[in-house]
Structure formats: C-alpha cells, structure tokens
Amino acid sequence: MKNYVRFEFPSVPENVSFARSCVGAFAAQLDCTLEEIEEIKLVVSEAVSNSIIHGYKNQPHGKVLVMATILDDRIMEIMIEDNGIGIADIKQAMEPSFSSDPSRMGLGFTFMKSFMDELEVVSQPGEGTNIKLKRCFLVKDKEALA
Ligand SMILES: Nc1ncnc2c1ncn2[C@@H]1O[C@H](COP(=O)(O)OP(=O)(O)OP(=O)(O)O)[C@@H](O)[C@H]1O
Ligand SMILES: [Mg+2]
C-alpha cells in the first residue's frame, strides 16, 4: 500500500458529489489519464448514490464509508460501505437494467463493472452492503519500461 484516504459521511445526497470529487482528487496522483479519473469519479458516485438511495432509502441518518487505496502508481482499490437494508439477490441486482425502483435505469452496477477491472459485492439483508472496486491502469509510455 502506497497511500490511502478514508472518510465517512451521513447519507445526504450532497455528499455524492463530495465523495466523487474527493476520490477523483486523490486519484490524480496515479499514472493515469484525465478520462480515467472521470471514470473513477463516475463509479464512486454510482456506488455512493446506491448506498444513499437504496441502502438508506434516502433517509439522512445512515453512515457511508469510503476508502480509496493506491497500491502502486497504477493500481487503485475503492471500497464503499453502508449499513443499510442490504441486497437479497446480488446476482439479480447486478444484471444490466435491473432496478428495484421502476423509475431508475438499473445501470449503476453495469458502469462499475465496465469501468473497473474487478467488482466484488458483499451484502446481507438488514446488515448492509460492501462494494470493492479495483482498477489497474496500463503503462502507456512504453519508453518508460525501457
Ligand atoms: N447499497 C445498496 N443497498 C441496497 N440495495 C442496493 C445497493 N446498491 C444496489 N442495490 C440494489 O441493486 C439494484 C441495482 O443497482 P444499480 O445501481 O445497478 O441500479 P439502480 O441504482 O437501480 O439504477 P441507476 O444506478 O441506473 O440509477 C438497485 O435497484 C437496488 O435494488
Ligand atoms: Mg444505482
């Protein structure tokens, strides 16, 4: 582990953009492009929104924990955890276009899967949800390897 940031906040919607910007700023020290940082920010906002909207049903008194870790210059791990209602059927929740709310697109997990190299979901109904995301950035400058 080279560096990490860990922070917790109540489940109010204003904190989605805070968490997104915070992890984006932290990711700036990685050897990656601005576009890749935008992807990291997107997955963080999807996961944090899920905790607030689904985990805590938009109630403001829940706690969301975010931890981002840089393992070396090219590997980042992000963990988002809530103690909300949890997910009964994780496989179904991760299917593209599945949502328990008919007004939503059901694409949050699909974005997380497509922009990250690894996605792990641990969840128990009544206990909460823990999402681990991992992304490895390719070495772009081949000369740097020489
Ligand atoms: N932290 C969470 N706590 C409880 N349920 C969750 C959590 N995250 C996801 N879910 C469940 O998984 C489903 C799929 O999540 P996903 O993010 O893919 O879609 P969505 O949030 O419903 O829609 P969108 O992300 O497109 O607005 C949700 O509808 C919800 O039922
Ligand atoms: Mg979602």
PDB file of C-alpha atoms and ligand atoms in Angstrom:
ATOM      1  CA  MET A   1       0.000   0.000   0.000  1.00  0.00           C
ATOM      2  CA  LYS A   2       1.401   3.331  -1.066  1.00  0.00           C
ATOM      3  CA  ASN A   3      -1.276   5.770   0.033  1.00  0.00           C
ATOM      4  CA  TYR A   4      -4.894   5.787   1.114  1.00  0.00           C
ATOM      5  CA  VAL A   5      -7.783   8.043   2.050  1.00  0.00           C
ATOM      6  CA  ARG A   6     -10.694   7.005   4.251  1.00  0.00           C
ATOM      7  CA  PHE A   7     -13.739   9.077   5.091  1.00  0.00           C
ATOM      8  CA  GLU A   8     -17.254   8.685   6.414  1.00  0.00           C
ATOM      9  CA  PHE A   9     -20.320  10.848   5.978  1.00  0.00           C
ATOM     10  CA  PRO A  10     -24.081  10.827   6.579  1.00  0.00           C
ATOM     11  CA  SER A  11     -26.367   9.629   3.812  1.00  0.00           C
ATOM     12  CA  VAL A  12     -27.365  13.013   2.454  1.00  0.00           C
ATOM     13  CA  PRO A  13     -27.377  13.453  -1.340  1.00  0.00           C
ATOM     14  CA  GLU A  14     -24.986  16.451  -1.239  1.00  0.00           C
ATOM     15  CA  ASN A  15     -22.241  14.047  -0.218  1.00  0.00           C
ATOM     16  CA  VAL A  16     -22.387  12.148  -3.519  1.00  0.00           C
ATOM     17  CA  SER A  17     -20.540  14.931  -5.319  1.00  0.00           C
ATOM     18  CA  PHE A  18     -18.219  15.407  -2.354  1.00  0.00           C
ATOM     19  CA  ALA A  19     -17.178  11.722  -2.396  1.00  0.00           C
ATOM     20  CA  ARG A  20     -16.860  11.786  -6.171  1.00  0.00           C
ATOM     21  CA  SER A  21     -14.577  14.846  -6.187  1.00  0.00           C
ATOM     22  CA  CYS A  22     -12.582  13.680  -3.197  1.00  0.00           C
ATOM     23  CA  VAL A  23     -11.704  10.297  -4.713  1.00  0.00           C
ATOM     24  CA  GLY A  24     -11.098  11.997  -8.089  1.00  0.00           C
ATOM     25  CA  ALA A  25      -8.612  14.407  -6.498  1.00  0.00           C
ATOM     26  CA  PHE A  26      -6.921  11.540  -4.692  1.00  0.00           C
ATOM     27  CA  ALA A  27      -6.695   9.541  -7.940  1.00  0.00           C
ATOM     28  CA  ALA A  28      -4.851  12.417  -9.623  1.00  0.00           C
ATOM     29  CA  GLN A  29      -1.583  11.113  -8.175  1.00  0.00           C
ATOM     30  CA  LEU A  30      -1.964   7.899 -10.197  1.00  0.00           C
ATOM     31  CA  ASP A  31      -0.238   7.389 -13.507  1.00  0.00           C
ATOM     32  CA  CYS A  32      -3.491   7.696 -15.459  1.00  0.00           C
ATOM     33  CA  THR A  33      -5.353   9.999 -17.828  1.00  0.00           C
ATOM     34  CA  LEU A  34      -7.989  12.606 -17.023  1.00  0.00           C
ATOM     35  CA  GLU A  35     -10.520  10.442 -18.799  1.00  0.00           C
ATOM     36  CA  GLU A  36      -9.685   7.553 -16.477  1.00  0.00           C
ATOM     37  CA  ILE A  37     -10.118   9.827 -13.473  1.00  0.00           C
ATOM     38  CA  GLU A  38     -13.573  10.743 -14.794  1.00  0.00           C
ATOM     39  CA  GLU A  39     -14.387   7.022 -14.916  1.00  0.00           C
ATOM     40  CA  ILE A  40     -13.245   6.587 -11.309  1.00  0.00           C
ATOM     41  CA  LYS A  41     -15.418   9.531 -10.287  1.00  0.00           C
ATOM     42  CA  LEU A  42     -18.402   8.064 -12.070  1.00  0.00           C
ATOM     43  CA  VAL A  43     -18.176   4.678 -10.350  1.00  0.00           C
ATOM     44  CA  VAL A  44     -17.762   6.336  -6.943  1.00  0.00           C
ATOM     45  CA  SER A  45     -20.885   8.409  -7.474  1.00  0.00           C
ATOM     46  CA  GLU A  46     -22.830   5.340  -8.625  1.00  0.00           C
ATOM     47  CA  ALA A  47     -21.843   3.308  -5.567  1.00  0.00           C
ATOM     48  CA  VAL A  48     -22.376   6.148  -3.076  1.00  0.00           C
ATOM     49  CA  SER A  49     -25.751   7.008  -4.670  1.00  0.00           C
ATOM     50  CA  ASN A  50     -26.774   3.382  -4.295  1.00  0.00           C
ATOM     51  CA  SER A  51     -25.933   3.432  -0.576  1.00  0.00           C
ATOM     52  CA  ILE A  52     -27.978   6.590  -0.034  1.00  0.00           C
ATOM     53  CA  ILE A  53     -30.924   5.865  -2.348  1.00  0.00           C
ATOM     54  CA  HIS A  54     -31.317   2.122  -1.874  1.00  0.00           C
ATOM     55  CA  GLY A  55     -29.333   1.263   1.258  1.00  0.00           C
ATOM     56  CA  TYR A  56     -30.842   4.040   3.351  1.00  0.00           C
ATOM     57  CA  LYS A  57     -33.974   4.742   1.284  1.00  0.00           C
ATOM     58  CA  ASN A  58     -32.993   8.418   1.103  1.00  0.00           C
ATOM     59  CA  GLN A  59     -33.024   8.804   4.874  1.00  0.00           C
ATOM     60  CA  PRO A  60     -30.229  11.098   6.057  1.00  0.00           C
ATOM     61  CA  HIS A  61     -29.115   9.296   9.224  1.00  0.00           C
ATOM     62  CA  GLY A  62     -27.145   6.427   7.695  1.00  0.00           C
ATOM     63  CA  LYS A  63     -23.358   6.252   7.532  1.00  0.00           C
ATOM     64  CA  VAL A  64     -21.412   5.736   4.328  1.00  0.00           C
ATOM     65  CA  LEU A  65     -17.738   4.826   4.495  1.00  0.00           C
ATOM     66  CA  VAL A  66     -15.405   5.312   1.549  1.00  0.00           C
ATOM     67  CA  MET A  67     -11.829   4.133   1.382  1.00  0.00           C
ATOM     68  CA  ALA A  68      -9.556   4.554  -1.631  1.00  0.00           C
ATOM     69  CA  THR A  69      -6.154   2.907  -1.722  1.00  0.00           C
ATOM     70  CA  ILE A  70      -3.317   3.314  -4.164  1.00  0.00           C
ATOM     71  CA  LEU A  71      -1.324   0.094  -4.230  1.00  0.00           C
ATOM     72  CA  ASP A  72       1.341   1.355  -6.607  1.00  0.00           C
ATOM     73  CA  ASP A  73       1.380   4.014  -9.329  1.00  0.00           C
ATOM     74  CA  ARG A  74      -1.057   2.025 -11.446  1.00  0.00           C
ATOM     75  CA  ILE A  75      -3.460   0.177  -9.156  1.00  0.00           C
ATOM     76  CA  MET A  76      -6.326   1.667  -7.230  1.00  0.00           C
ATOM     77  CA  GLU A  77      -8.821  -0.002  -4.932  1.00  0.00           C
ATOM     78  CA  ILE A  78     -12.007   1.654  -3.738  1.00  0.00           C
ATOM     79  CA  MET A  79     -14.338   0.400  -1.040  1.00  0.00           C
ATOM     80  CA  ILE A  80     -17.802   1.817  -0.363  1.00  0.00           C
ATOM     81  CA  GLU A  81     -19.721   0.523   2.620  1.00  0.00           C
ATOM     82  CA  ASP A  82     -23.103   1.181   4.164  1.00  0.00           C
ATOM     83  CA  ASN A  83     -25.102  -0.378   6.991  1.00  0.00           C
ATOM     84  CA  GLY A  84     -28.383  -0.097   5.142  1.00  0.00           C
ATOM     85  CA  ILE A  85     -31.024  -2.591   4.060  1.00  0.00           C
ATOM     86  CA  GLY A  86     -28.618  -4.806   2.097  1.00  0.00           C
ATOM     87  CA  ILE A  87     -29.226  -6.749  -1.100  1.00  0.00           C
ATOM     88  CA  ALA A  88     -31.149 -10.036  -1.013  1.00  0.00           C
ATOM     89  CA  ASP A  89     -30.235 -11.227  -4.521  1.00  0.00           C
ATOM     90  CA  ILE A  90     -26.843  -9.848  -5.547  1.00  0.00           C
ATOM     91  CA  LYS A  91     -26.771 -11.679  -8.885  1.00  0.00           C
ATOM     92  CA  GLN A  92     -30.091 -10.140  -9.928  1.00  0.00           C
ATOM     93  CA  ALA A  93     -29.077  -6.676  -8.645  1.00  0.00           C
ATOM     94  CA  MET A  94     -26.004  -6.760 -10.883  1.00  0.00           C
ATOM     95  CA  GLU A  95     -27.883  -7.621 -14.056  1.00  0.00           C
ATOM     96  CA  PRO A  96     -27.930  -4.770 -16.587  1.00  0.00           C
ATOM     97  CA  SER A  97     -31.207  -2.836 -16.406  1.00  0.00           C
ATOM     98  CA  PHE A  98     -32.343  -4.463 -13.174  1.00  0.00           C
ATOM     99  CA  SER A  99     -33.620  -1.984 -10.631  1.00  0.00           C
ATOM    100  CA  SER A 100     -35.848  -2.398  -7.603  1.00  0.00           C
ATOM    101  CA  ASP A 101     -37.116   1.102  -8.462  1.00  0.00           C
ATOM    102  CA  PRO A 102     -39.038   1.219 -11.764  1.00  0.00           C
ATOM    103  CA  SER A 103     -38.141   4.885 -12.251  1.00  0.00           C
ATOM    104  CA  ARG A 104     -34.402   4.101 -12.402  1.00  0.00           C
ATOM    105  CA  MET A 105     -32.274   2.748 -15.220  1.00  0.00           C
ATOM    106  CA  GLY A 106     -30.598  -0.070 -13.285  1.00  0.00           C
ATOM    107  CA  LEU A 107     -27.204   0.738 -14.764  1.00  0.00           C
ATOM    108  CA  GLY A 108     -25.065   1.611 -11.732  1.00  0.00           C
ATOM    109  CA  PHE A 109     -23.507  -1.847 -11.353  1.00  0.00           C
ATOM    110  CA  THR A 110     -23.113  -2.119 -15.122  1.00  0.00           C
ATOM    111  CA  PHE A 111     -20.999   1.077 -15.125  1.00  0.00           C
ATOM    112  CA  MET A 112     -18.990  -0.160 -12.165  1.00  0.00           C
ATOM    113  CA  LYS A 113     -18.296  -3.451 -13.955  1.00  0.00           C
ATOM    114  CA  SER A 114     -17.394  -1.877 -17.267  1.00  0.00           C
ATOM    115  CA  PHE A 115     -15.081   0.846 -15.927  1.00  0.00           C
ATOM    116  CA  MET A 116     -13.324  -1.225 -13.301  1.00  0.00           C
ATOM    117  CA  ASP A 117     -11.294  -4.419 -13.608  1.00  0.00           C
ATOM    118  CA  GLU A 118     -12.759  -6.047 -10.523  1.00  0.00           C
ATOM    119  CA  LEU A 119     -16.040  -5.631  -8.677  1.00  0.00           C
ATOM    120  CA  GLU A 120     -16.883  -7.519  -5.504  1.00  0.00           C
ATOM    121  CA  VAL A 121     -20.196  -7.127  -3.711  1.00  0.00           C
ATOM    122  CA  VAL A 122     -20.737  -8.422  -0.200  1.00  0.00           C
ATOM    123  CA  SER A 123     -24.195  -7.796   1.211  1.00  0.00           C
ATOM    124  CA  GLN A 124     -26.655  -9.195   3.717  1.00  0.00           C
ATOM    125  CA  PRO A 125     -30.274  -8.099   4.041  1.00  0.00           C
ATOM    126  CA  GLY A 126     -30.601  -5.955   7.154  1.00  0.00           C
ATOM    127  CA  GLU A 127     -26.835  -5.607   7.597  1.00  0.00           C
ATOM    128  CA  GLY A 128     -25.594  -3.503   4.744  1.00  0.00           C
ATOM    129  CA  THR A 129     -23.514  -3.578   1.617  1.00  0.00           C
ATOM    130  CA  ASN A 130     -19.793  -3.516   0.918  1.00  0.00           C
ATOM    131  CA  ILE A 131     -18.551  -2.827  -2.605  1.00  0.00           C
ATOM    132  CA  LYS A 132     -14.906  -3.308  -3.574  1.00  0.00           C
ATOM    133  CA  LEU A 133     -13.682  -1.971  -6.884  1.00  0.00           C
ATOM    134  CA  LYS A 134     -10.240  -2.336  -8.378  1.00  0.00           C
ATOM    135  CA  ARG A 135      -8.686  -0.725 -11.412  1.00  0.00           C
ATOM    136  CA  CYS A 136      -5.254  -1.303 -12.936  1.00  0.00           C
ATOM    137  CA  PHE A 137      -4.008   1.409 -15.280  1.00  0.00           C
ATOM    138  CA  LEU A 138      -1.877   0.295 -18.194  1.00  0.00           C
ATOM    139  CA  VAL A 139       1.585   1.667 -18.698  1.00  0.00           C
ATOM    140  CA  LYS A 140       1.071   3.999 -21.666  1.00  0.00           C
ATOM    141  CA  ASP A 141       4.558   5.227 -22.175  1.00  0.00           C
ATOM    142  CA  LYS A 142       6.416   2.141 -23.419  1.00  0.00           C
ATOM    143  CA  GLU A 143       9.706   4.008 -23.250  1.00  0.00           C
ATOM    144  CA  ALA A 144       9.258   4.258 -19.526  1.00  0.00           C
ATOM    145  CA  LEU A 145       9.753   0.500 -19.403  1.00  0.00           C
ATOM    146  CA  ALA A 146      12.989   0.561 -21.376  1.00  0.00           C
TER     147      ALA A 146
HETATM  148  N1  LIG B   1     -26.036  -0.161  -1.358  1.00  0.00           N
HETATM  149  C1  LIG B   1     -27.168  -0.792  -1.694  1.00  0.00           C
HETATM  150  N2  LIG B   1     -28.065  -1.158  -0.744  1.00  0.00           N
HETATM  151  C2  LIG B   1     -29.217  -1.795  -1.071  1.00  0.00           C
HETATM  152  N3  LIG B   1     -29.552  -2.147  -2.339  1.00  0.00           N
HETATM  153  C3  LIG B   1     -28.694  -1.815  -3.328  1.00  0.00           C
HETATM  154  C4  LIG B   1     -27.472  -1.137  -3.064  1.00  0.00           C
HETATM  155  N4  LIG B   1     -26.820  -0.964  -4.248  1.00  0.00           N
HETATM  156  C5  LIG B   1     -27.603  -1.508  -5.185  1.00  0.00           C
HETATM  157  N5  LIG B   1     -28.740  -2.027  -4.652  1.00  0.00           N
HETATM  158  C6  LIG B   1     -29.810  -2.742  -5.374  1.00  0.00           C
HETATM  159  O1  LIG B   1     -29.295  -3.128  -6.646  1.00  0.00           O
HETATM  160  C7  LIG B   1     -30.126  -2.602  -7.693  1.00  0.00           C
HETATM  161  C8  LIG B   1     -29.276  -2.301  -8.917  1.00  0.00           C
HETATM  162  O2  LIG B   1     -28.377  -1.207  -8.653  1.00  0.00           O
HETATM  163  P1  LIG B   1     -27.885  -0.316  -9.881  1.00  0.00           P
HETATM  164  O3  LIG B   1     -27.031   0.763  -9.346  1.00  0.00           O
HETATM  165  O4  LIG B   1     -27.314  -1.201 -10.919  1.00  0.00           O
HETATM  166  O5  LIG B   1     -29.243   0.273 -10.468  1.00  0.00           O
HETATM  167  P2  LIG B   1     -30.196   1.413  -9.838  1.00  0.00           P
HETATM  168  O6  LIG B   1     -29.493   2.115  -8.721  1.00  0.00           O
HETATM  169  O7  LIG B   1     -31.491   0.785  -9.517  1.00  0.00           O
HETATM  170  O8  LIG B   1     -30.370   2.413 -11.067  1.00  0.00           O
HETATM  171  P3  LIG B   1     -29.314   3.526 -11.554  1.00  0.00           P
HETATM  172  O9  LIG B   1     -27.988   3.224 -10.887  1.00  0.00           O
HETATM  173  O10 LIG B   1     -29.251   3.366 -13.037  1.00  0.00           O
HETATM  174  O11 LIG B   1     -29.900   4.823 -11.100  1.00  0.00           O
HETATM  175  C9  LIG B   1     -30.837  -1.422  -7.087  1.00  0.00           C
HETATM  176  O12 LIG B   1     -32.055  -1.146  -7.754  1.00  0.00           O
HETATM  177  C10 LIG B   1     -31.039  -1.877  -5.642  1.00  0.00           C
HETATM  178  O13 LIG B   1     -32.171  -2.721  -5.530  1.00  0.00           O
HETATM  179 MG    MG B   2     -27.589   2.816  -8.902  1.00  0.00          MG
END
